[in-house]
Short mmCIF file of C-alpha atoms in Angstrom, two decimals:
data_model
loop_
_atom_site.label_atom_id
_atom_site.label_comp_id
_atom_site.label_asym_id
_atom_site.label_seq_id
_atom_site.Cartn_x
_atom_site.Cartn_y
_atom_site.Cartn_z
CA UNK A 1 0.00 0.00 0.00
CA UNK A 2 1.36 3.31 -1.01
CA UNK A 3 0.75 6.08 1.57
CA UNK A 4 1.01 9.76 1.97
CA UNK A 5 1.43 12.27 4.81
CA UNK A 6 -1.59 14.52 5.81
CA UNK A 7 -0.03 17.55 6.12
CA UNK A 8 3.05 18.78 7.56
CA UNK A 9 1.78 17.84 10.83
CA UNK A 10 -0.34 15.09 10.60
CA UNK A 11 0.08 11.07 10.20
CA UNK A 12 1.12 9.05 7.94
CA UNK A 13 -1.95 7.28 5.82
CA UNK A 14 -2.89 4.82 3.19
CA UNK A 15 -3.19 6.42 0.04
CA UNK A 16 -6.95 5.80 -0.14
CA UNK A 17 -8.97 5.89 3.01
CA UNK A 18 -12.19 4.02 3.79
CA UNK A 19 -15.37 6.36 4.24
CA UNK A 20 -17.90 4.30 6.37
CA UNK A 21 -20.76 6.36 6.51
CA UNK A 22 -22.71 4.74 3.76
CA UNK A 23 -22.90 1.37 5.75
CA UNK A 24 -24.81 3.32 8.40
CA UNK A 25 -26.53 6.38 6.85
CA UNK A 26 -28.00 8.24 3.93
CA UNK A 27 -27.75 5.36 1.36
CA UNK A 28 -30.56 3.19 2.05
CA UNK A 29 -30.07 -0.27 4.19
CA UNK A 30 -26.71 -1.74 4.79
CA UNK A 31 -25.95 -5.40 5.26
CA UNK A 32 -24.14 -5.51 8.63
CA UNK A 33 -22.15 -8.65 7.69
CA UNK A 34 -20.81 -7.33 4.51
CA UNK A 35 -19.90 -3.46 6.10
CA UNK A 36 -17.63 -5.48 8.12
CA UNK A 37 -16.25 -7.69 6.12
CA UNK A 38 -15.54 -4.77 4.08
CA UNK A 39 -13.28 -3.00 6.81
CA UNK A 40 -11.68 -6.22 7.23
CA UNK A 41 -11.01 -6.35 2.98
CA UNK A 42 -9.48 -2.66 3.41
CA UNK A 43 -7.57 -3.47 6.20
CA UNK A 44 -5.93 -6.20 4.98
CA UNK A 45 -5.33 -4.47 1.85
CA UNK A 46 -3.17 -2.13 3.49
CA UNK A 47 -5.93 0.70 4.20
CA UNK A 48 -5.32 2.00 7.72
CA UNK A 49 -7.46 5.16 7.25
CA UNK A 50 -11.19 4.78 8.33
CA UNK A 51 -12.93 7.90 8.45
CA UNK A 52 -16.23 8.34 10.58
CA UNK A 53 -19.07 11.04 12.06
CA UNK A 54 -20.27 10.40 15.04
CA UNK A 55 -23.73 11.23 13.58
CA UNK A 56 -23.60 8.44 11.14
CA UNK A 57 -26.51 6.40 11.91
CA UNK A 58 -26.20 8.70 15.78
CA UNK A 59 -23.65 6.00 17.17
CA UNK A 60 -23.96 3.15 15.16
CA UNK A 61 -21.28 3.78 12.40
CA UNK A 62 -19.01 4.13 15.06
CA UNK A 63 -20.03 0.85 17.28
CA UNK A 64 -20.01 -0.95 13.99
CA UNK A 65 -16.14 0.05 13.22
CA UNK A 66 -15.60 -1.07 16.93
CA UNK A 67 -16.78 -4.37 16.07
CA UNK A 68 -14.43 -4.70 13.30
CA UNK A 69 -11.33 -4.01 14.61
CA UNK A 70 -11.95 -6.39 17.44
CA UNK A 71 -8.83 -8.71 17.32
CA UNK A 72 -7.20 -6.00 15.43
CA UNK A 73 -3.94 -3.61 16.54
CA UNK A 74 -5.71 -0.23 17.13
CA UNK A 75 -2.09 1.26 16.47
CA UNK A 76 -2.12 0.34 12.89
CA UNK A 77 -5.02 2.22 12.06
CA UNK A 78 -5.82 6.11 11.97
CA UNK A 79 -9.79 6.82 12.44
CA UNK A 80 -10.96 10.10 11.67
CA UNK A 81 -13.93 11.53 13.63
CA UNK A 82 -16.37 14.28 12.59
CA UNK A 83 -18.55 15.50 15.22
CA UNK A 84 -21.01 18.73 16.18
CA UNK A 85 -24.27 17.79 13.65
CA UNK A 86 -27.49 17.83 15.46
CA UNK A 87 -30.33 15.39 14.54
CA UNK A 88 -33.88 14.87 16.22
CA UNK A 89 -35.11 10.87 16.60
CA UNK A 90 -36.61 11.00 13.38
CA UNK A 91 -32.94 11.59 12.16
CA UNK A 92 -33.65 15.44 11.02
CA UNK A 93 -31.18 17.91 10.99
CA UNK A 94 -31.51 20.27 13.90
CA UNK A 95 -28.07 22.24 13.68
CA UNK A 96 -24.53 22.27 15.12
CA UNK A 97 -22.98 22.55 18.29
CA UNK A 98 -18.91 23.06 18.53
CA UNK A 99 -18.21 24.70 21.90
CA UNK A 100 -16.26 23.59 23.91
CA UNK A 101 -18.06 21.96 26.09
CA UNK A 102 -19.79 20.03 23.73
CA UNK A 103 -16.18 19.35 22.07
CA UNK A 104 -14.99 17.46 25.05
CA UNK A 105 -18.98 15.32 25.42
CA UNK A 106 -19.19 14.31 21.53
CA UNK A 107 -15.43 12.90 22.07
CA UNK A 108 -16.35 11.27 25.54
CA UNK A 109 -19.32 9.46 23.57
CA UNK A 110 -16.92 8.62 20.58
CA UNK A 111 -14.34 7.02 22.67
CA UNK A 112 -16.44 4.79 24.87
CA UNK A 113 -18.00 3.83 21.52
CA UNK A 114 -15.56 3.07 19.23
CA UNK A 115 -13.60 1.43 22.30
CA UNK A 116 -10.54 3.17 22.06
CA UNK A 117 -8.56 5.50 24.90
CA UNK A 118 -7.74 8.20 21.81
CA UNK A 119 -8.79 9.19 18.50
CA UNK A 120 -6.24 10.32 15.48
CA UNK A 121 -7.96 13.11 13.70
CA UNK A 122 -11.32 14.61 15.21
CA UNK A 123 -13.06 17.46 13.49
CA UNK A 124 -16.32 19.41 13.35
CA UNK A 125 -18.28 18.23 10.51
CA UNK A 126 -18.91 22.15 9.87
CA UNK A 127 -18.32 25.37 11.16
CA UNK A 128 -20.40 26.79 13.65
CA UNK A 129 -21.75 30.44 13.11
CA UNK A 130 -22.51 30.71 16.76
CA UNK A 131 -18.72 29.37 18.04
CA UNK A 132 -15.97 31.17 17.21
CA UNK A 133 -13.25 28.58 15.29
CA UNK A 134 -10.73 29.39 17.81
CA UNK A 135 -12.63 28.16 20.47
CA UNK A 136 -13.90 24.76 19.12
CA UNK A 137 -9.99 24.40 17.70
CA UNK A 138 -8.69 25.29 21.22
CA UNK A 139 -11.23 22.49 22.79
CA UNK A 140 -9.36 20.17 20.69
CA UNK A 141 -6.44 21.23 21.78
CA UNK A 142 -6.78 20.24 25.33
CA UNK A 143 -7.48 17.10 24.28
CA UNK A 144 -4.87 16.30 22.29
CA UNK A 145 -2.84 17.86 25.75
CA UNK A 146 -4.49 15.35 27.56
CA UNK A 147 -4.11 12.21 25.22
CA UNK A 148 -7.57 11.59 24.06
CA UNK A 149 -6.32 13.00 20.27
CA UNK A 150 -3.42 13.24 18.13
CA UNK A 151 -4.59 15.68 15.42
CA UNK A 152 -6.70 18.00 14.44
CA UNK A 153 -8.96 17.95 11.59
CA UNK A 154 -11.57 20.90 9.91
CA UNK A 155 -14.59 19.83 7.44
CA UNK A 156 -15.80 22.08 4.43
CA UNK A 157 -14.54 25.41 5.79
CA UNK A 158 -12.94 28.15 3.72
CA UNK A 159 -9.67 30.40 3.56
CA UNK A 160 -10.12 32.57 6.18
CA UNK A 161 -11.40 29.91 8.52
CA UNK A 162 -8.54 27.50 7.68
CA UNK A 163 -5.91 30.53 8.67
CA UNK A 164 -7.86 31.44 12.03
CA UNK A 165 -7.79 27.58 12.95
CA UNK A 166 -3.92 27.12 12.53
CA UNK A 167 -3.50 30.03 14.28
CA UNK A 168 -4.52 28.08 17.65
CA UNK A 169 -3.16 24.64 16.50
CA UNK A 170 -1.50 23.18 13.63
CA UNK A 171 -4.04 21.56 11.52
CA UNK A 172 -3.45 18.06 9.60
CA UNK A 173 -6.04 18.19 7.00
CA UNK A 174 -9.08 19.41 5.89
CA UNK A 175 -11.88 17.04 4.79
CA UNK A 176 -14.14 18.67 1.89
CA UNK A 177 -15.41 17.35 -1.53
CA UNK A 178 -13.00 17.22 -3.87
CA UNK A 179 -14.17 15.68 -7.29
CA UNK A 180 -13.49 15.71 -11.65
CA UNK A 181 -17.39 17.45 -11.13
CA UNK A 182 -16.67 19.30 -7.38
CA UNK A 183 -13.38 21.92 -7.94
CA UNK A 184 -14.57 24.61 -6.16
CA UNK A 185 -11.47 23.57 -3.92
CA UNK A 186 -9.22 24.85 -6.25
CA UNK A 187 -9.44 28.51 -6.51
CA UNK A 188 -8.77 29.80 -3.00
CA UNK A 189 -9.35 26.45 -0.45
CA UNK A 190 -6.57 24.52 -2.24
CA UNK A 191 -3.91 27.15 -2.18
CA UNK A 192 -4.42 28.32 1.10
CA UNK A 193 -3.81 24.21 2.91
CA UNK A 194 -0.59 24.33 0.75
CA UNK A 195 0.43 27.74 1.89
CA UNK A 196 -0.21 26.37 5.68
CA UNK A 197 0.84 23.22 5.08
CA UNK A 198 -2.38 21.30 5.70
CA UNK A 199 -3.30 18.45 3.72
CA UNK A 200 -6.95 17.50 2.05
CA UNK A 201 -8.89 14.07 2.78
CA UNK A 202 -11.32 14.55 -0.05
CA UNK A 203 -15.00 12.76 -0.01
CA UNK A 204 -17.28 12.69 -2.75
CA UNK A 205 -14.58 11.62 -5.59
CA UNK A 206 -17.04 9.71 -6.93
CA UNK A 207 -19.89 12.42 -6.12
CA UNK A 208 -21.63 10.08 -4.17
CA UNK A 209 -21.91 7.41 -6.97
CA UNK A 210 -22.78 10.02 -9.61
CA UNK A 211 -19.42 9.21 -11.90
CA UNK A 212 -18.80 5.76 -10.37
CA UNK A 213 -20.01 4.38 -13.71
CA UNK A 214 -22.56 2.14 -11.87
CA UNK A 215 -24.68 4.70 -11.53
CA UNK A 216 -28.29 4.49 -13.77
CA UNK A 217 -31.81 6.54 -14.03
CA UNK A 218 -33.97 3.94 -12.24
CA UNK A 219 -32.01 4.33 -9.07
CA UNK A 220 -33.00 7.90 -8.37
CA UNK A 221 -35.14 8.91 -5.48
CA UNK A 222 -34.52 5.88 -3.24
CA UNK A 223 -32.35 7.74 -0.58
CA UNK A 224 -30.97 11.17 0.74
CA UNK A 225 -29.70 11.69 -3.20
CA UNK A 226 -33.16 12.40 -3.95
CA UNK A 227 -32.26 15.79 -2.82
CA UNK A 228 -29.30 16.18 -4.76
CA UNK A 229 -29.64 18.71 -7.80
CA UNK A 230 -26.88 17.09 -9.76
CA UNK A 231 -29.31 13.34 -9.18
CA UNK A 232 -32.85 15.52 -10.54
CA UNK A 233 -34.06 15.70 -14.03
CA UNK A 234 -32.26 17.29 -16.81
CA UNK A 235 -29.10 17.32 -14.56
CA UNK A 236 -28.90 13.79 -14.08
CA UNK A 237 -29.41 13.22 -17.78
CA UNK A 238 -26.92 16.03 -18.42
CA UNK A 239 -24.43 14.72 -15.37
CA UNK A 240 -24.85 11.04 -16.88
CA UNK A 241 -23.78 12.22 -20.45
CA UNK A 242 -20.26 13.65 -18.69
CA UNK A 243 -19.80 10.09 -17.28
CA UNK A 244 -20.44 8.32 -20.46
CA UNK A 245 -17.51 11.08 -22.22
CA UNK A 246 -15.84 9.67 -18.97
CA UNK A 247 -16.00 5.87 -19.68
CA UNK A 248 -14.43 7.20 -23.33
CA UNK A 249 -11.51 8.18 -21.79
CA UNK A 250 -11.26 4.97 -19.16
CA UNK A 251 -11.86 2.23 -21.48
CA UNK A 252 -9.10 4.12 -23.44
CA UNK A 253 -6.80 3.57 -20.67
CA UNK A 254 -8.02 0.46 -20.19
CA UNK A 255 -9.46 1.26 -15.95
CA UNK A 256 -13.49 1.51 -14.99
CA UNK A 257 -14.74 5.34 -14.58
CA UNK A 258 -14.75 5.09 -10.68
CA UNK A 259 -10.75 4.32 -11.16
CA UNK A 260 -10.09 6.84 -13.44
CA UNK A 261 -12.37 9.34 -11.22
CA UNK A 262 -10.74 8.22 -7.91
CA UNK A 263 -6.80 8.35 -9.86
CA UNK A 264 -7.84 11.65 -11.24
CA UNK A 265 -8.27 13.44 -7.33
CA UNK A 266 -4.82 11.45 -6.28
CA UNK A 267 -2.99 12.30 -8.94
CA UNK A 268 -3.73 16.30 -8.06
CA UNK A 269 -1.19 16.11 -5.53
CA UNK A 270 0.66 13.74 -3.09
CA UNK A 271 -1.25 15.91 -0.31
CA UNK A 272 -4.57 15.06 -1.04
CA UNK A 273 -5.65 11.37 0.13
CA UNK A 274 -8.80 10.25 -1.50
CA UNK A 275 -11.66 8.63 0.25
CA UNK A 276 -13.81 5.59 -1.52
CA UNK A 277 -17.26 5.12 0.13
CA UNK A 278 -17.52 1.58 -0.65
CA UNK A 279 -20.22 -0.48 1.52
CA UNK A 280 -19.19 -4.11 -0.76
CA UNK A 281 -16.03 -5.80 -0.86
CA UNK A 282 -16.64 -5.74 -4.66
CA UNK A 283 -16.80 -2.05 -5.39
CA UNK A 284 -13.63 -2.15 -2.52
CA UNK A 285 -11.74 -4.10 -4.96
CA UNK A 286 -12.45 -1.95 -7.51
CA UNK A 287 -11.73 1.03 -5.75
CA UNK A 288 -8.04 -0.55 -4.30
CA UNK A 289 -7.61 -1.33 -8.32
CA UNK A 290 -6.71 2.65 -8.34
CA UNK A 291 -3.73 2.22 -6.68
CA UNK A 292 -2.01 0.57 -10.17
CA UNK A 293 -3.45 3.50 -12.49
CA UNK A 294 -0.70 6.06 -13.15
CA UNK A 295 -2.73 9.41 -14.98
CA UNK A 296 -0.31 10.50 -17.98
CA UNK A 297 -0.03 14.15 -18.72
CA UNK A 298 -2.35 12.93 -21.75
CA UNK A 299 -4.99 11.11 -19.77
CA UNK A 300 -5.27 14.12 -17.17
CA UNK A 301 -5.50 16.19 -20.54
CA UNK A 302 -8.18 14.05 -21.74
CA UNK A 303 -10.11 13.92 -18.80
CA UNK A 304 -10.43 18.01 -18.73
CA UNK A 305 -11.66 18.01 -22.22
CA UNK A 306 -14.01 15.63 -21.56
CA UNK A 307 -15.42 16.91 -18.11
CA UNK A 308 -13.84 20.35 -17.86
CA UNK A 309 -14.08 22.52 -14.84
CA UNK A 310 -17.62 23.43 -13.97
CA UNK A 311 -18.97 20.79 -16.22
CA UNK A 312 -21.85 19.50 -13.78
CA UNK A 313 -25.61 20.17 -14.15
CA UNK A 314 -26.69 21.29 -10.93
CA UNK A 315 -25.04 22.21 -7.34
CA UNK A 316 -23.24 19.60 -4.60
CA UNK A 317 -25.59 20.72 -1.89
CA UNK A 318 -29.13 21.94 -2.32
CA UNK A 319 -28.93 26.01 -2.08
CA UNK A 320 -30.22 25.95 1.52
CA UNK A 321 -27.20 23.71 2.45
CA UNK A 322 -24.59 25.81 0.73
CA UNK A 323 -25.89 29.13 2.12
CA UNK A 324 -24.31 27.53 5.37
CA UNK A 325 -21.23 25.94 4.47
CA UNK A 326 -18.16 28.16 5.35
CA UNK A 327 -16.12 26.48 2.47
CA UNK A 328 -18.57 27.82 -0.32
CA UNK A 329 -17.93 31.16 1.02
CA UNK A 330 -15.38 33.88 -0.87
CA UNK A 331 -12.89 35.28 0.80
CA UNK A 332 -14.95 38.57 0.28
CA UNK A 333 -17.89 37.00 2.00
CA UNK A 334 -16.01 36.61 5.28
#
C-alpha cells in the first residue's frame, strides 16, 4: 500500500482511506455482515485510514467500526472523527454545536463507543456560526494535551477559517469534496492548505456514486440523493452524459470510470488522500484497483476536455445547504 502524509503535521496514511458512513446512513439499508467484512477487505489491503461522524446512523457507524477491529492492533489504524451535527429521533437535521463543552462530550461518547482510549484526527463536521473557530480548535487542543487525540482535523470550511484555525493549533487536513465534477477547492481552499501546510482528505470523488459508472436513471429517489440537484431531471441526464464522455476516456486507458475518477483526485497532488465510500467488498476491490493506475499528462488532458471545470448540471448541496457551508464562502464574503 502506497501512503502519503496529511499535512506537515499530521500522520502518515494509506493512500486511499475508507469512508464508512454509507454502511450506516444516507444510502438506504446496509448489510451488517458485509460493512464489516468490508473494513476487514481494506484493512488487509493495506488501508489503515477509516474515516467516521459520530452522527452516522447517531452512534452506530461508530459501534459498527468497533466491532471490526476487534482482534485487530488499534495502532495500525488512523480513524478520523467528525462530530457537532445535530439530529432529532426522526434523524432530522436540527443544527450544530462546537463549543467547547460540547467538544470534550461528543469525544467522551466517541471514545467509549468506538472502544478506544484516543482518536487520530477529530473534526467538526462544519463550522459553527454561533462558536468562534478558535474556540472549538482550542477544545481540541486540550485534548490532544491530555491524550484523548493526536490531530486535528476541519470539514468544508474556507480560507479565512482555515488561517484562524492554525492560528490556535497546527491543523493536519481538511476534509471537503473534492471531485473531476466538485473543484470549487481549487481557486482559494486549495492554495491556502498548501500555503499552511495542511493536507486535504477529499469525499465525494465519486460524487456520491454520480461518476462511479454504476450509476443508472432507475435508481433515483430511493435515498438522501433524492435531494441532490446534480441526481434531478435534466441534470442527471446532463451529469450522466459527462460520465459516459468519462467511460471514453477509461476504457481508453483500459481502468473503470470510478478508477479513473478516484486516480484523477490522487494524482492532483501527493497531499490530497482520496476517500472511496464503498459499503461491498466488490466495489472495494475496484476502488483498491486505483492504486495501479498512473494518470499521464495525456490522460489528465483528456479527462479536462471531456469533463472540464464546472462541467456539472446542478449544485453539490441543495442552495439551503450551501448558504451555510463556510467552504462555499469567498474570501470577500467573510
Amino acid at each position: 500500500m502506497k501512503t502519503r502524509t496529511l499535512g506537515k503535521t499530521g500522520p502518515q496514511v494509506s493512500m486511499l482511506g475508507l469512508g464508512c458512513m454509507g454502511m450506516s446512513d444516507f444510502y438506504g439499508p446496509a448489510d451488517r455482515g458485509e460493512s464489516i467484512a468490508t473494513i476487514h477487505a481494506a484493512l488487509d489491503a493495506g488501508v489503515t485510514l477509516l474515516d467516521t461522524g459520530d452522527f452516522y446512523g447517531m452512534g452506530h457507524n461508530e459501534m459498527l467500526i468497533a466491532e471490526a477491529l476487534q482482534g485487530r492492533n488499534r495502532d495500525q489504524v488512523e480513524i478520523s472523527v467528525k462530530f457537532g451535527a445535530l439530529r432529532d429521533p426522526a434523524m432530522s437535521w436540527i443544527g450544530l454545536d462546537t463549543r467547547p463543552e460540547a467538544v470534550k462530550t461528543f469525544l467522551t461518547y466517541t471514545l467509549r463507543r468506538l472502544g478506544t482510549d484516543y482518536i487520530d484526527i477529530y473534526r467538526p463536521a462544519r463550522l459553527d456560526p454561533a462558536v468562534p473557530i478558535e474556540e472549538t480548535v482550542g477544545a481540541i487542543a486540550d485534548m490532544v494535551k491530555a491524550g484523548y487525540v493526536r490531530h486535528i482535523g476541519l470539514s468544508e470550511v474556507g480560507a479565512a477559517t482555515l488561517r484562524r484555525a492554525a492560528a490556535v493549533h497546527p491543523i493536519a487536513d481538511l476534509q471537503i469534496e473534492y471531485s473531476l465534477i466538485s473543484r470549487g477547492i481549487e481557486d482559494e481552499i486549495l492554495p491556502t492548505c498548501r500555503e499552511l501546510g495542511i493536507g486535504i482528505t477529499a469525499y465525494g470523488v465519486l460524487s456520491r456514486g454520480l461518476i462511479s459508472g454504476h450509476w443508472t436513471k432507475e435508481r433515483a429517489g430511493q435515498d438522501f440523493r433524492a435531494m441532490s440537484p446534480r441526481f434531478q431531471g435534466e441534470n442527471l441526464d446532463a451529469n450522466l452524459a459527462l460520465v459516459e464522455r468519462l467511460r471514453g476516456v477509461a476504457d481508453r486507458i483500459g481502468v473503470s470510470v470510478a478508477q479513473v475518477a478516484i486516480a484523477w483526485v490522487a494524482a492532483q497532488g501527493e497531499d490530497i488522500v482520496p476517500l472511496v465510500g464503498a459499503r461491498r467488498r466488490d466495489r472495494l476491490v475496484e476502488s483498491l484497483g486505483t492504486l495501479d493506475v498512473t494518470l499521464s499528462a495525456d490522460d489528465l488532458t483528456a479527462l479536462s476536455a471531456v469533463v472540464p471545470k464546472g462541467a456539472a448540471a446542478g449544485g453539490r448541496y441543495p442552495e439551503a445547504h450551501l448558504a451555510h457551508m463556510d467552504s462555499e464562502k469567498t474570501a470577500s464574503q467573510h
